[in-house]
Amino acid sequence: MKFLDRAKIYIQSGGGGNGCLSFRREKYVEFGGPDGGDGGDGGHVFAEAVDNLNTLIDYRYQQHFKAERGHNGSGRNRTGADGADITIPVPTGTVIYEEDEETVIADLDVSGKRVLLAKGGNGGWGNARFKSSTNQAPRKANPGQLPEERTIWLKLKLIADIGLLGLPNAGKSTFLAAVSAAKPKIADYPFTTLHPQLGVVRVGPGRSFTLADIPGLIEGAHEGAGIGDRFLGHVERCAALLHLVDGTQSDVAGAYTTIRHELEMYSEDLAARPEIVALNKIDAIDDEEMAEKQAALENVAGKVHLLSGVTGQGVQPLLHQLMDLTAKRRGEEISEAAASELPEEDDGWTP
């Protein structure tokens, strides 16, 4: 199934049914008069987060959604039936925007969360409603209220605990495949990953977290270079970021600062998230070169972990630290030893 994380759809609620203009006229039956019933209410349009979807691909083929109109009222004071509501199922983590793509209508970040997008029109009153002591035979009935129409954008932000960042070919997909059951595409050319990938990492009994891998960023991504930075939305909900730097490239410090600059240009809040920096592919360089590049990276990034996604060197201690960060975000208890190893956070940051 193709991954699609944004879609534009058009919705319309149901209009209200018209009120009825009717009089009771029966031979040999006294006390006739107005007996027009009210129109039924139009159907509403809802959106609901569900667990069995992970992409918005369905809304590439169907963009128009219209609720049922309320039925008209009829004689003998019969009210028209209400129109049926419709519910648009979306993946958990979907954010709904107005047509300008900036005004947020709702953030469906919890499964089962439901929001009203378009309210159905009220049914019109029949002429029986207008009967009074001074107007025994009203010849007036209201039309139903007009439907509400909207154009909205659906944007999916994956629900993940840890986000993977790095330049193209930093080894993110290899790392994801090594620590989870995910099977991302792995190749020796840039931009192998074209769509975000999710994997579940199991650290121990009852201890697991989800890891999100997004397409690599390059310099100028915030201006549209490469694939751009729109996929960064999929790591906005993460408790922490894992920043992989390719140990085989010459300027590891420059690679790190490039990604940090793109993060800051995209969102200051995302750039302020707890970050763990790791020098990857250490199996492909000798000890002397590894020590030089580790020192250069630590000058700009602080503490640096050494690991190899291919051989597994340094992976397990890193996974435990990521698990502890996730547990802290969830409010779970962690050991004192694990808590002492957690990276320091900015005073102004709140999860």
PDB file of N, CA, C and O in Angstrom, residues 1-6 55 60 158 166-169 172-173 176 183-187 189-198 212-218 225-232 234:
ATOM      1  N   MET A   1       0.839  -1.188   0.000  1.00  0.00           N
ATOM      2  CA  MET A   1       0.000   0.000   0.000  1.00  0.00           C
ATOM      3  C   MET A   1       0.878   1.244   0.000  1.00  0.00           C
ATOM      4  O   MET A   1       1.829   1.338   0.769  1.00  0.00           O
ATOM      5  N   LYS A   2       0.602   2.183  -0.876  1.00  0.00           N
ATOM      6  CA  LYS A   2       1.397   3.407  -0.949  1.00  0.00           C
ATOM      7  C   LYS A   2       1.133   4.277   0.264  1.00  0.00           C
ATOM      8  O   LYS A   2       0.006   4.419   0.715  1.00  0.00           O
ATOM      9  N   PHE A   3       2.226   4.860   0.791  1.00  0.00           N
ATOM     10  CA  PHE A   3       2.088   5.735   1.943  1.00  0.00           C
ATOM     11  C   PHE A   3       1.707   7.129   1.474  1.00  0.00           C
ATOM     12  O   PHE A   3       2.354   7.705   0.611  1.00  0.00           O
ATOM     13  N   LEU A   4       0.630   7.666   2.041  1.00  0.00           N
ATOM     14  CA  LEU A   4       0.194   9.025   1.735  1.00  0.00           C
ATOM     15  C   LEU A   4      -0.114   9.711   3.054  1.00  0.00           C
ATOM     16  O   LEU A   4      -0.916   9.207   3.842  1.00  0.00           O
ATOM     17  N   ASP A   5       0.544  10.839   3.304  1.00  0.00           N
ATOM     18  CA  ASP A   5       0.387  11.483   4.613  1.00  0.00           C
ATOM     19  C   ASP A   5      -0.349  12.814   4.558  1.00  0.00           C
ATOM     20  O   ASP A   5      -0.432  13.504   5.571  1.00  0.00           O
ATOM     21  N   ARG A   6      -0.871  13.203   3.398  1.00  0.00           N
ATOM     22  CA  ARG A   6      -1.672  14.430   3.333  1.00  0.00           C
ATOM     23  C   ARG A   6      -2.704  14.288   2.229  1.00  0.00           C
ATOM     24  O   ARG A   6      -2.449  13.677   1.191  1.00  0.00           O
ATOM     25  N   THR A  55      -2.387   5.149   6.733  1.00  0.00           N
ATOM     26  CA  THR A  55      -2.112   6.018   5.603  1.00  0.00           C
ATOM     27  C   THR A  55      -3.419   6.664   5.161  1.00  0.00           C
ATOM     28  O   THR A  55      -4.506   6.179   5.481  1.00  0.00           O
ATOM     29  N   ARG A  60      -7.200   9.699  -1.674  1.00  0.00           N
ATOM     30  CA  ARG A  60      -6.752  10.094  -3.006  1.00  0.00           C
ATOM     31  C   ARG A  60      -7.808   9.723  -4.042  1.00  0.00           C
ATOM     32  O   ARG A  60      -7.928  10.362  -5.085  1.00  0.00           O
ATOM     33  N   LEU A 158       2.801  10.527  12.260  1.00  0.00           N
ATOM     34  CA  LEU A 158       2.891   9.195  12.856  1.00  0.00           C
ATOM     35  C   LEU A 158       3.077   9.277  14.369  1.00  0.00           C
ATOM     36  O   LEU A 158       3.740  10.185  14.888  1.00  0.00           O
ATOM     37  N   GLY A 166      19.028  12.193  10.265  1.00  0.00           N
ATOM     38  CA  GLY A 166      20.369  12.109   9.702  1.00  0.00           C
ATOM     39  C   GLY A 166      20.362  12.443   8.225  1.00  0.00           C
ATOM     40  O   GLY A 166      19.307  12.528   7.588  1.00  0.00           O
ATOM     41  N   LEU A 167      21.550  12.650   7.682  1.00  0.00           N
ATOM     42  CA  LEU A 167      21.691  12.873   6.250  1.00  0.00           C
ATOM     43  C   LEU A 167      21.359  11.595   5.493  1.00  0.00           C
ATOM     44  O   LEU A 167      21.347  10.506   6.072  1.00  0.00           O
ATOM     45  N   PRO A 168      21.089  11.697   4.198  1.00  0.00           N
ATOM     46  CA  PRO A 168      20.907  10.464   3.407  1.00  0.00           C
ATOM     47  C   PRO A 168      22.127   9.556   3.529  1.00  0.00           C
ATOM     48  O   PRO A 168      23.264  10.030   3.583  1.00  0.00           O
ATOM     49  N   ASN A 169      21.884   8.263   3.588  1.00  0.00           N
ATOM     50  CA  ASN A 169      22.947   7.254   3.711  1.00  0.00           C
ATOM     51  C   ASN A 169      23.675   7.307   5.053  1.00  0.00           C
ATOM     52  O   ASN A 169      24.827   6.890   5.152  1.00  0.00           O
ATOM     53  N   LYS A 172      20.249   4.992   8.679  1.00  0.00           N
ATOM     54  CA  LYS A 172      19.021   4.970   9.470  1.00  0.00           C
ATOM     55  C   LYS A 172      18.190   3.726   9.169  1.00  0.00           C
ATOM     56  O   LYS A 172      17.680   3.069  10.079  1.00  0.00           O
ATOM     57  N   SER A 173      18.026   3.401   7.901  1.00  0.00           N
ATOM     58  CA  SER A 173      17.215   2.234   7.535  1.00  0.00           C
ATOM     59  C   SER A 173      17.868   0.946   8.006  1.00  0.00           C
ATOM     60  O   SER A 173      17.189   0.019   8.455  1.00  0.00           O
ATOM     61  N   LEU A 176      17.164   0.691  11.693  1.00  0.00           N
ATOM     62  CA  LEU A 176      15.774   0.316  11.938  1.00  0.00           C
ATOM     63  C   LEU A 176      15.554  -1.168  11.677  1.00  0.00           C
ATOM     64  O   LEU A 176      14.876  -1.855  12.450  1.00  0.00           O
ATOM     65  N   LYS A 183      11.095  -3.811   7.591  1.00  0.00           N
ATOM     66  CA  LYS A 183      11.928  -4.175   6.447  1.00  0.00           C
ATOM     67  C   LYS A 183      12.005  -3.008   5.459  1.00  0.00           C
ATOM     68  O   LYS A 183      11.462  -3.078   4.357  1.00  0.00           O
ATOM     69  N   PRO A 184      12.693  -1.946   5.852  1.00  0.00           N
ATOM     70  CA  PRO A 184      12.820  -0.799   4.934  1.00  0.00           C
ATOM     71  C   PRO A 184      13.773  -1.120   3.791  1.00  0.00           C
ATOM     72  O   PRO A 184      14.606  -2.033   3.882  1.00  0.00           O
ATOM     73  N   LYS A 185      13.656  -0.378   2.719  1.00  0.00           N
ATOM     74  CA  LYS A 185      14.558  -0.547   1.586  1.00  0.00           C
ATOM     75  C   LYS A 185      15.941  -0.021   1.954  1.00  0.00           C
ATOM     76  O   LYS A 185      16.080   1.075   2.498  1.00  0.00           O
ATOM     77  N   ILE A 186      16.979  -0.813   1.673  1.00  0.00           N
ATOM     78  CA  ILE A 186      18.358  -0.444   1.996  1.00  0.00           C
ATOM     79  C   ILE A 186      19.189  -0.541   0.731  1.00  0.00           C
ATOM     80  O   ILE A 186      19.181  -1.560   0.047  1.00  0.00           O
ATOM     81  N   ALA A 187      19.882   0.548   0.383  1.00  0.00           N
ATOM     82  CA  ALA A 187      20.725   0.561  -0.813  1.00  0.00           C
ATOM     83  C   ALA A 187      21.842   1.583  -0.609  1.00  0.00           C
ATOM     84  O   ALA A 187      21.808   2.392   0.322  1.00  0.00           O
ATOM     85  N   TYR A 189      22.741   4.260  -2.224  1.00  0.00           N
ATOM     86  CA  TYR A 189      22.595   5.536  -2.915  1.00  0.00           C
ATOM     87  C   TYR A 189      21.691   6.429  -2.069  1.00  0.00           C
ATOM     88  O   TYR A 189      20.907   5.928  -1.258  1.00  0.00           O
ATOM     89  N   PRO A 190      21.803   7.746  -2.240  1.00  0.00           N
ATOM     90  CA  PRO A 190      21.019   8.662  -1.391  1.00  0.00           C
ATOM     91  C   PRO A 190      19.519   8.543  -1.632  1.00  0.00           C
ATOM     92  O   PRO A 190      19.075   8.113  -2.695  1.00  0.00           O
ATOM     93  N   PHE A 191      18.760   8.943  -0.621  1.00  0.00           N
ATOM     94  CA  PHE A 191      17.297   8.978  -0.659  1.00  0.00           C
ATOM     95  C   PHE A 191      16.700   7.613  -0.995  1.00  0.00           C
ATOM     96  O   PHE A 191      15.775   7.501  -1.797  1.00  0.00           O
ATOM     97  N   THR A 192      17.271   6.572  -0.389  1.00  0.00           N
ATOM     98  CA  THR A 192      16.663   5.247  -0.528  1.00  0.00           C
ATOM     99  C   THR A 192      15.285   5.233   0.119  1.00  0.00           C
ATOM    100  O   THR A 192      14.341   4.654  -0.397  1.00  0.00           O
ATOM    101  N   THR A 193      15.192   5.885   1.277  1.00  0.00           N
ATOM    102  CA  THR A 193      13.907   5.990   1.985  1.00  0.00           C
ATOM    103  C   THR A 193      13.128   7.176   1.438  1.00  0.00           C
ATOM    104  O   THR A 193      13.572   8.326   1.552  1.00  0.00           O
ATOM    105  N   LEU A 194      11.995   6.899   0.835  1.00  0.00           N
ATOM    106  CA  LEU A 194      11.156   7.957   0.262  1.00  0.00           C
ATOM    107  C   LEU A 194       9.931   8.247   1.096  1.00  0.00           C
ATOM    108  O   LEU A 194       9.275   9.272   0.910  1.00  0.00           O
ATOM    109  N   HIS A 195       9.586   7.330   2.008  1.00  0.00           N
ATOM    110  CA  HIS A 195       8.410   7.497   2.860  1.00  0.00           C
ATOM    111  C   HIS A 195       8.788   7.096   4.282  1.00  0.00           C
ATOM    112  O   HIS A 195       9.651   6.246   4.487  1.00  0.00           O
ATOM    113  N   PRO A 196       8.157   7.698   5.293  1.00  0.00           N
ATOM    114  CA  PRO A 196       8.444   7.328   6.683  1.00  0.00           C
ATOM    115  C   PRO A 196       8.183   5.842   6.943  1.00  0.00           C
ATOM    116  O   PRO A 196       7.280   5.248   6.360  1.00  0.00           O
ATOM    117  N   GLN A 197       9.013   5.270   7.820  1.00  0.00           N
ATOM    118  CA  GLN A 197       8.888   3.867   8.195  1.00  0.00           C
ATOM    119  C   GLN A 197       8.779   3.777   9.715  1.00  0.00           C
ATOM    120  O   GLN A 197       9.428   4.537  10.435  1.00  0.00           O
ATOM    121  N   LEU A 198       7.959   2.848  10.182  1.00  0.00           N
ATOM    122  CA  LEU A 198       7.794   2.615  11.617  1.00  0.00           C
ATOM    123  C   LEU A 198       8.252   1.219  11.978  1.00  0.00           C
ATOM    124  O   LEU A 198       8.018   0.269  11.222  1.00  0.00           O
ATOM    125  N   ALA A 212      10.618   5.754  14.476  1.00  0.00           N
ATOM    126  CA  ALA A 212      10.208   6.283  13.172  1.00  0.00           C
ATOM    127  C   ALA A 212      11.428   6.733  12.387  1.00  0.00           C
ATOM    128  O   ALA A 212      12.253   7.506  12.882  1.00  0.00           O
ATOM    129  N   ASP A 213      11.544   6.223  11.168  1.00  0.00           N
ATOM    130  CA  ASP A 213      12.616   6.612  10.258  1.00  0.00           C
ATOM    131  C   ASP A 213      12.005   7.470   9.148  1.00  0.00           C
ATOM    132  O   ASP A 213      11.052   7.041   8.493  1.00  0.00           O
ATOM    133  N   ILE A 214      12.548   8.669   8.950  1.00  0.00           N
ATOM    134  CA  ILE A 214      12.030   9.552   7.897  1.00  0.00           C
ATOM    135  C   ILE A 214      13.099   9.722   6.826  1.00  0.00           C
ATOM    136  O   ILE A 214      14.282   9.469   7.068  1.00  0.00           O
ATOM    137  N   PRO A 215      12.711  10.133   5.612  1.00  0.00           N
ATOM    138  CA  PRO A 215      13.701  10.377   4.553  1.00  0.00           C
ATOM    139  C   PRO A 215      14.770  11.358   5.006  1.00  0.00           C
ATOM    140  O   PRO A 215      14.511  12.287   5.780  1.00  0.00           O
ATOM    141  N   GLY A 216      15.988  11.145   4.534  1.00  0.00           N
ATOM    142  CA  GLY A 216      17.106  11.974   4.940  1.00  0.00           C
ATOM    143  C   GLY A 216      16.955  13.433   4.555  1.00  0.00           C
ATOM    144  O   GLY A 216      16.341  13.782   3.545  1.00  0.00           O
ATOM    145  N   LEU A 217      17.512  14.297   5.394  1.00  0.00           N
ATOM    146  CA  LEU A 217      17.512  15.729   5.140  1.00  0.00           C
ATOM    147  C   LEU A 217      18.851  16.145   4.534  1.00  0.00           C
ATOM    148  O   LEU A 217      19.881  15.526   4.802  1.00  0.00           O
ATOM    149  N   ILE A 218      18.836  17.203   3.741  1.00  0.00           N
ATOM    150  CA  ILE A 218      20.060  17.779   3.217  1.00  0.00           C
ATOM    151  C   ILE A 218      20.021  19.278   3.452  1.00  0.00           C
ATOM    152  O   ILE A 218      18.990  19.828   3.869  1.00  0.00           O
ATOM    153  N   ALA A 225      14.851  21.726  -0.876  1.00  0.00           N
ATOM    154  CA  ALA A 225      15.936  20.941  -1.464  1.00  0.00           C
ATOM    155  C   ALA A 225      15.772  19.466  -1.114  1.00  0.00           C
ATOM    156  O   ALA A 225      15.339  19.111  -0.013  1.00  0.00           O
ATOM    157  N   GLY A 226      16.137  18.607  -2.057  1.00  0.00           N
ATOM    158  CA  GLY A 226      15.955  17.171  -1.838  1.00  0.00           C
ATOM    159  C   GLY A 226      14.485  16.828  -1.770  1.00  0.00           C
ATOM    160  O   GLY A 226      13.686  17.251  -2.604  1.00  0.00           O
ATOM    161  N   ILE A 227      14.105  16.079  -0.770  1.00  0.00           N
ATOM    162  CA  ILE A 227      12.694  15.748  -0.558  1.00  0.00           C
ATOM    163  C   ILE A 227      12.010  16.827   0.273  1.00  0.00           C
ATOM    164  O   ILE A 227      10.794  16.841   0.427  1.00  0.00           O
ATOM    165  N   GLY A 228      12.795  17.779   0.790  1.00  0.00           N
ATOM    166  CA  GLY A 228      12.216  18.815   1.635  1.00  0.00           C
ATOM    167  C   GLY A 228      12.127  18.359   3.079  1.00  0.00           C
ATOM    168  O   GLY A 228      12.665  17.314   3.457  1.00  0.00           O
ATOM    169  N   ASP A 229      11.443  19.148   3.895  1.00  0.00           N
ATOM    170  CA  ASP A 229      11.370  18.836   5.327  1.00  0.00           C
ATOM    171  C   ASP A 229       9.962  18.495   5.791  1.00  0.00           C
ATOM    172  O   ASP A 229       9.714  18.436   6.988  1.00  0.00           O
ATOM    173  N   ARG A 230       9.032  18.262   4.864  1.00  0.00           N
ATOM    174  CA  ARG A 230       7.646  18.038   5.293  1.00  0.00           C
ATOM    175  C   ARG A 230       7.484  16.754   6.088  1.00  0.00           C
ATOM    176  O   ARG A 230       6.546  16.614   6.862  1.00  0.00           O
ATOM    177  N   PHE A 231       8.406  15.795   5.915  1.00  0.00           N
ATOM    178  CA  PHE A 231       8.297  14.549   6.663  1.00  0.00           C
ATOM    179  C   PHE A 231       8.724  14.720   8.126  1.00  0.00           C
ATOM    180  O   PHE A 231       8.565  13.804   8.930  1.00  0.00           O
ATOM    181  N   LEU A 232       9.286  15.867   8.483  1.00  0.00           N
ATOM    182  CA  LEU A 232       9.642  16.103   9.878  1.00  0.00           C
ATOM    183  C   LEU A 232       8.414  16.110  10.775  1.00  0.00           C
ATOM    184  O   LEU A 232       8.526  15.919  11.981  1.00  0.00           O
ATOM    185  N   HIS A 234       6.397  13.896  11.073  1.00  0.00           N
ATOM    186  CA  HIS A 234       6.198  12.555  11.624  1.00  0.00           C
ATOM    187  C   HIS A 234       7.036  12.297  12.878  1.00  0.00           C
ATOM    188  O   HIS A 234       6.862  11.263  13.523  1.00  0.00           O
TER     189      HIS A 234
END
